[in-house]
Short mmCIF file of C-alpha atoms in Angstrom, two decimals:
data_model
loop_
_atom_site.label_atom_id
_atom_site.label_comp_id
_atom_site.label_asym_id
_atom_site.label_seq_id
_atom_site.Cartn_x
_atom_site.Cartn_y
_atom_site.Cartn_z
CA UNK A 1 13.62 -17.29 30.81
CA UNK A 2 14.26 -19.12 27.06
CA UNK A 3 13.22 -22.49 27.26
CA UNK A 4 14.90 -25.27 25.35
CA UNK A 5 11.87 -25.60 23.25
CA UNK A 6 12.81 -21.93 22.16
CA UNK A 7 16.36 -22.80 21.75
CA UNK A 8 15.73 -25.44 19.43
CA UNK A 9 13.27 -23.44 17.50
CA UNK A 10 15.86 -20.36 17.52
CA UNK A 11 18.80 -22.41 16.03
CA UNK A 12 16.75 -24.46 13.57
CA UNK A 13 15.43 -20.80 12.52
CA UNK A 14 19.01 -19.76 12.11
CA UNK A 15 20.27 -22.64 10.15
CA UNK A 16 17.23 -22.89 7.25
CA UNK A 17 17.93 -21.22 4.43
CA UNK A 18 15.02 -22.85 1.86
CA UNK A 19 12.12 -21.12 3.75
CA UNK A 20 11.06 -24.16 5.73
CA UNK A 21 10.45 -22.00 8.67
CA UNK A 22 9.36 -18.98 7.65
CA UNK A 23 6.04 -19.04 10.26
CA UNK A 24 7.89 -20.28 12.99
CA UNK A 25 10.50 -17.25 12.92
CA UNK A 26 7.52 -14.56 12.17
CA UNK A 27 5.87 -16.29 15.36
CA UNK A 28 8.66 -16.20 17.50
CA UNK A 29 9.53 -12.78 16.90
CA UNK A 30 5.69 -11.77 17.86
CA UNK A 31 6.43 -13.82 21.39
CA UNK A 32 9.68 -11.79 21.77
CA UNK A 33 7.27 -8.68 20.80
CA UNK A 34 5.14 -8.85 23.41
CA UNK A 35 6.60 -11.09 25.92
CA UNK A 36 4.31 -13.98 25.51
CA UNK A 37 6.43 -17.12 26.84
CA UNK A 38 9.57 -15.51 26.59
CA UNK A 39 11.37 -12.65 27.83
CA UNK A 40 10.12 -9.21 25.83
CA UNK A 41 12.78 -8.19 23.56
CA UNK A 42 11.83 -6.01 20.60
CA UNK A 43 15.24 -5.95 19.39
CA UNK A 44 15.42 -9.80 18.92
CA UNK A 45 11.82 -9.48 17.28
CA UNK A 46 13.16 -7.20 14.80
CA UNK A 47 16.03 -9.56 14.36
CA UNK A 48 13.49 -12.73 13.46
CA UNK A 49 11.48 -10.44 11.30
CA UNK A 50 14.58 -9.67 9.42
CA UNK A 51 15.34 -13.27 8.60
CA UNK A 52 11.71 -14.21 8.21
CA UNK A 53 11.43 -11.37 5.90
CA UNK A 54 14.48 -12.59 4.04
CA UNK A 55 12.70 -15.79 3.87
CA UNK A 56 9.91 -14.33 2.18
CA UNK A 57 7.38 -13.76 5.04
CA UNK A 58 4.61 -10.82 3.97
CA UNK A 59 3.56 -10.51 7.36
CA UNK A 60 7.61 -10.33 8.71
CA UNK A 61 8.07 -7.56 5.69
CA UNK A 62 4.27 -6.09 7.49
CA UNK A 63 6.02 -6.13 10.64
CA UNK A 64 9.26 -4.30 10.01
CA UNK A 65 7.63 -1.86 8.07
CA UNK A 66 5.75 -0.76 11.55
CA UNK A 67 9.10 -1.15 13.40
CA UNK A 68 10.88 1.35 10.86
CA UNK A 69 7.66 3.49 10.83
CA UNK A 70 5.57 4.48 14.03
CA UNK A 71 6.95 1.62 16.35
CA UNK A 72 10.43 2.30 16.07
CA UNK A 73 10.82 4.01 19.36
CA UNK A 74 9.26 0.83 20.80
CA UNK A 75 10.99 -1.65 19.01
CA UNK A 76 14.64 0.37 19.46
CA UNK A 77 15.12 1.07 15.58
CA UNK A 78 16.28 3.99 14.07
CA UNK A 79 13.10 5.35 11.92
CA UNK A 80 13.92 4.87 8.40
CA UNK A 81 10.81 6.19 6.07
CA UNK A 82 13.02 4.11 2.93
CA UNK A 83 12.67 0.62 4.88
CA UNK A 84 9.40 1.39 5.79
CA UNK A 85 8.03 1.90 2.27
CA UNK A 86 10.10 -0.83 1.04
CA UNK A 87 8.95 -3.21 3.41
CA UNK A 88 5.13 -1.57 2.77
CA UNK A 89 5.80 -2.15 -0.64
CA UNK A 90 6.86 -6.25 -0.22
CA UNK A 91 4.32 -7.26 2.13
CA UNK A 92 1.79 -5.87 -0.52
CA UNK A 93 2.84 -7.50 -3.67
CA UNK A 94 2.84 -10.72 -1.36
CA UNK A 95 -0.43 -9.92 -0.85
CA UNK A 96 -1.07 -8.66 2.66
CA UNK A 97 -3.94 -6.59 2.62
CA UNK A 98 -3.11 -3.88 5.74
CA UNK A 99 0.10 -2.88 3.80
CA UNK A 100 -1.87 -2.61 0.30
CA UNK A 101 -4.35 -0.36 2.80
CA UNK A 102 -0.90 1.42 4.17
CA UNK A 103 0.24 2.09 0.50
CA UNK A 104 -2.90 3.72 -0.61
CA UNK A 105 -2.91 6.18 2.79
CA UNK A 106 0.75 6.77 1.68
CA UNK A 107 -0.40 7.60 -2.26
CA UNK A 108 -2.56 10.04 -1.03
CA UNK A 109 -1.09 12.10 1.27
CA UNK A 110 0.85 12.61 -1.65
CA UNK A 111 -1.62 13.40 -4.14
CA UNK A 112 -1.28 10.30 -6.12
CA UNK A 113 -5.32 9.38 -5.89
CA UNK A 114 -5.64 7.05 -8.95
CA UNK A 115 -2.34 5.39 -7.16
CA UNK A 116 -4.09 5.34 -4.08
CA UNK A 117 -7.37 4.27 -5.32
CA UNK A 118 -5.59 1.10 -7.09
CA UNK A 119 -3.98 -0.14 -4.05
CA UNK A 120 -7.55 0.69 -1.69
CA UNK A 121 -9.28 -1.06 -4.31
CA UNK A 122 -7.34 -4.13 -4.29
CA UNK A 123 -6.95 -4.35 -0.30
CA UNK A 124 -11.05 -4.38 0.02
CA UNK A 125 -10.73 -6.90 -2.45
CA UNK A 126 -8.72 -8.57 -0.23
CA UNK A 127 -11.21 -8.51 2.44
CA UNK A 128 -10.04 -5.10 4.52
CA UNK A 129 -13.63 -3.73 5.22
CA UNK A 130 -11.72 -0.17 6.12
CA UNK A 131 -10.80 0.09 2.12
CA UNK A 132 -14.14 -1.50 1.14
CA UNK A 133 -15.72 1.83 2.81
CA UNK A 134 -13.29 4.02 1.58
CA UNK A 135 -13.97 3.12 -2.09
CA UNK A 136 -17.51 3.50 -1.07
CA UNK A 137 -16.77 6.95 -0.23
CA UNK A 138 -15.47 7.31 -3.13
CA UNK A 139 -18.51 6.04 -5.17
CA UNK A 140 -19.97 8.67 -2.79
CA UNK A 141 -18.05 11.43 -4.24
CA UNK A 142 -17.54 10.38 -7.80
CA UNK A 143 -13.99 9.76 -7.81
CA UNK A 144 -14.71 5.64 -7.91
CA UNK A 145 -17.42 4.43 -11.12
CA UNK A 146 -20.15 2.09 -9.36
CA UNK A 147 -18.83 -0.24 -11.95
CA UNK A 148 -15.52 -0.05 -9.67
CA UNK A 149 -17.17 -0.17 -6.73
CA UNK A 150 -19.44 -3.55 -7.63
CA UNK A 151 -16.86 -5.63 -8.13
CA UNK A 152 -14.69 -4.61 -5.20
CA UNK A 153 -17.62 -5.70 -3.24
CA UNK A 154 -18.38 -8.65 -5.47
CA UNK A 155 -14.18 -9.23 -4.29
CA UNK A 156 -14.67 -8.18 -0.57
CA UNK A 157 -17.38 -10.90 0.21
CA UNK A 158 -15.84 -13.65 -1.51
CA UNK A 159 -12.58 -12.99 0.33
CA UNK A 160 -14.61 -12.95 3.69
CA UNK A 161 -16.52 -16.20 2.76
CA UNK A 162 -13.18 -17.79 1.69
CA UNK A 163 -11.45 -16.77 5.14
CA UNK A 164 -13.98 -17.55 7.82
CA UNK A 165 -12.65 -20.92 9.41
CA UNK A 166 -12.82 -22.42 12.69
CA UNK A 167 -9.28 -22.04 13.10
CA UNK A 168 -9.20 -18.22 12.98
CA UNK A 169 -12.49 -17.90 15.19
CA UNK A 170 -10.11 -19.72 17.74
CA UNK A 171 -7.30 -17.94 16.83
CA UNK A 172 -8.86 -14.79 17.12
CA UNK A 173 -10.12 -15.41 20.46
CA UNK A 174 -7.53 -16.81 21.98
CA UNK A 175 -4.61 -13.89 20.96
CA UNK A 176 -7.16 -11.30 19.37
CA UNK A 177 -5.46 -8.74 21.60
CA UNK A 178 -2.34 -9.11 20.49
CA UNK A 179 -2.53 -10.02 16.69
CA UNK A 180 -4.91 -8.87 14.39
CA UNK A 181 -5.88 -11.20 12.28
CA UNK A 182 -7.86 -10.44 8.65
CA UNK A 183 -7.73 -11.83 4.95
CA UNK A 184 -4.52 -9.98 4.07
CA UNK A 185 -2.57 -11.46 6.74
CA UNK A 186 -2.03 -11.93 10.47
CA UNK A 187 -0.40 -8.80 11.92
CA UNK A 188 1.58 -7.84 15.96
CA UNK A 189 -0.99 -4.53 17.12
#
C-alpha cells in the first residue's frame, strides 16, 4: 500500500520542474523497482526515471538505459537499442562511471578500440576497478602505453580515496543488495 508520505513525495515530484528533486524521484523509482516500502511496480519506476532523467539525473539516464537494454522484459518496456545508447551515452557525459564502462564494452564489440579504450580509460579513472584491470590488460598486450596506464591508476586511487565516507560504508551495508554503489554513481542491480 502507498503511504501518504509517498503521496506527498509523488506529487511534489510531479510538480518541480527546476530539478529540486531530482534524488528523491531516482529513489523512489528504485523503491517501486524492487518493492522496498511500496508496492513493486517497474512500470511506475520507469515512469520516475523518465522525469528524473528529464531532470538531469545520471543515475535515472543509468537506469533507463538497463530498462531499454537487458531489463526490459522485467521492467515491461519495449527494448529499444536507440534509448539505450542514448541514455548510455547521458549518464556518461554526467559522469557515471558504469555507463562510461557500458560505452567502452559497446565500442568494442564494434571494433572501435581507441573509442573503447577512451571511455575504459576514463571510467577507471573514475574509480571502476573492472576498467582499471582492463586497461591493465591492455598494458599487458600493448594496445595501452604504461604512460596511459600510470595515470589511470594515479586517477583510480584518488577517486577511491575521494569516495570512501562513512555514509556509503552505511549505505552500502544497509541496501548493498539492491544498489550498487561505486564512484561513478549509485546504480538498481
Amino acid at each position: 500500500m502507498v503511504t501518504d508520505p509517498v503521496r506527498r513525495l509523488e506529487e511534489r515530484i510531479e510538480n518541480c520542474d527546476d530539478g529540486r528533486e531530482i534524488m528523491a524521484a531516482h529513489m523512489l523509482a528504485i523503491e517501486y523497482d524492487i518493492g522496498q516500502n511500496v508496492p513493486q511496480d517497474s512500470q511506475r519506476a520507469h515512469q520516475l526515471w523518465v522525469r528524473a532523467a528529464a531532470m538531469g539525473s545520471r543515475d535515472a539516464h543509468y537506469n533507463l538505459s538497463q530498462s531499454y537494454g537487458k531489463f526490459h522484459k522485467e521492467r515491461g518496456v519495449e527494448k529499444d537499442d536507440k534509448k539505450e545508447l542514448y541514455h548510455l551515452e547521458e549518464a556518461a557525459m554526467l559522469g557515471d562511471a558504469a555507463s562510461r564502462c557500458e560505452l567502452g564494452i559497446y565500442e568494442g564489440d564494434r571494433g572501435n578500440w581507441d573509442q573503447a579504450k577512451r571511455h575504459w580509460m576514463l571510467s577507471a579513472s573514475a574509480g571502476c576497478e573492472g576498467c582499471l584491470y582492463t586497461i591493465k590488460r591492455g598494458l599487458q598486450k600493448g594496445v595501452v602505453s604504461e604512460g596511459e596506464y600510470k595515470k589511470t591508476l594515479r586517477d583510480y586511487e584518488e577517486s577511491i580515496k575521494l569516495t570512501k565516507s562513512l555514509q556509503r560504508v552505511v549505505g552500502k551495508h544497509i541496501l548493498g543488495k539492491h544498489i550498487k554503489f561505486g564512484p561513478g554513481g549509485v546504480n538498481t542491480l
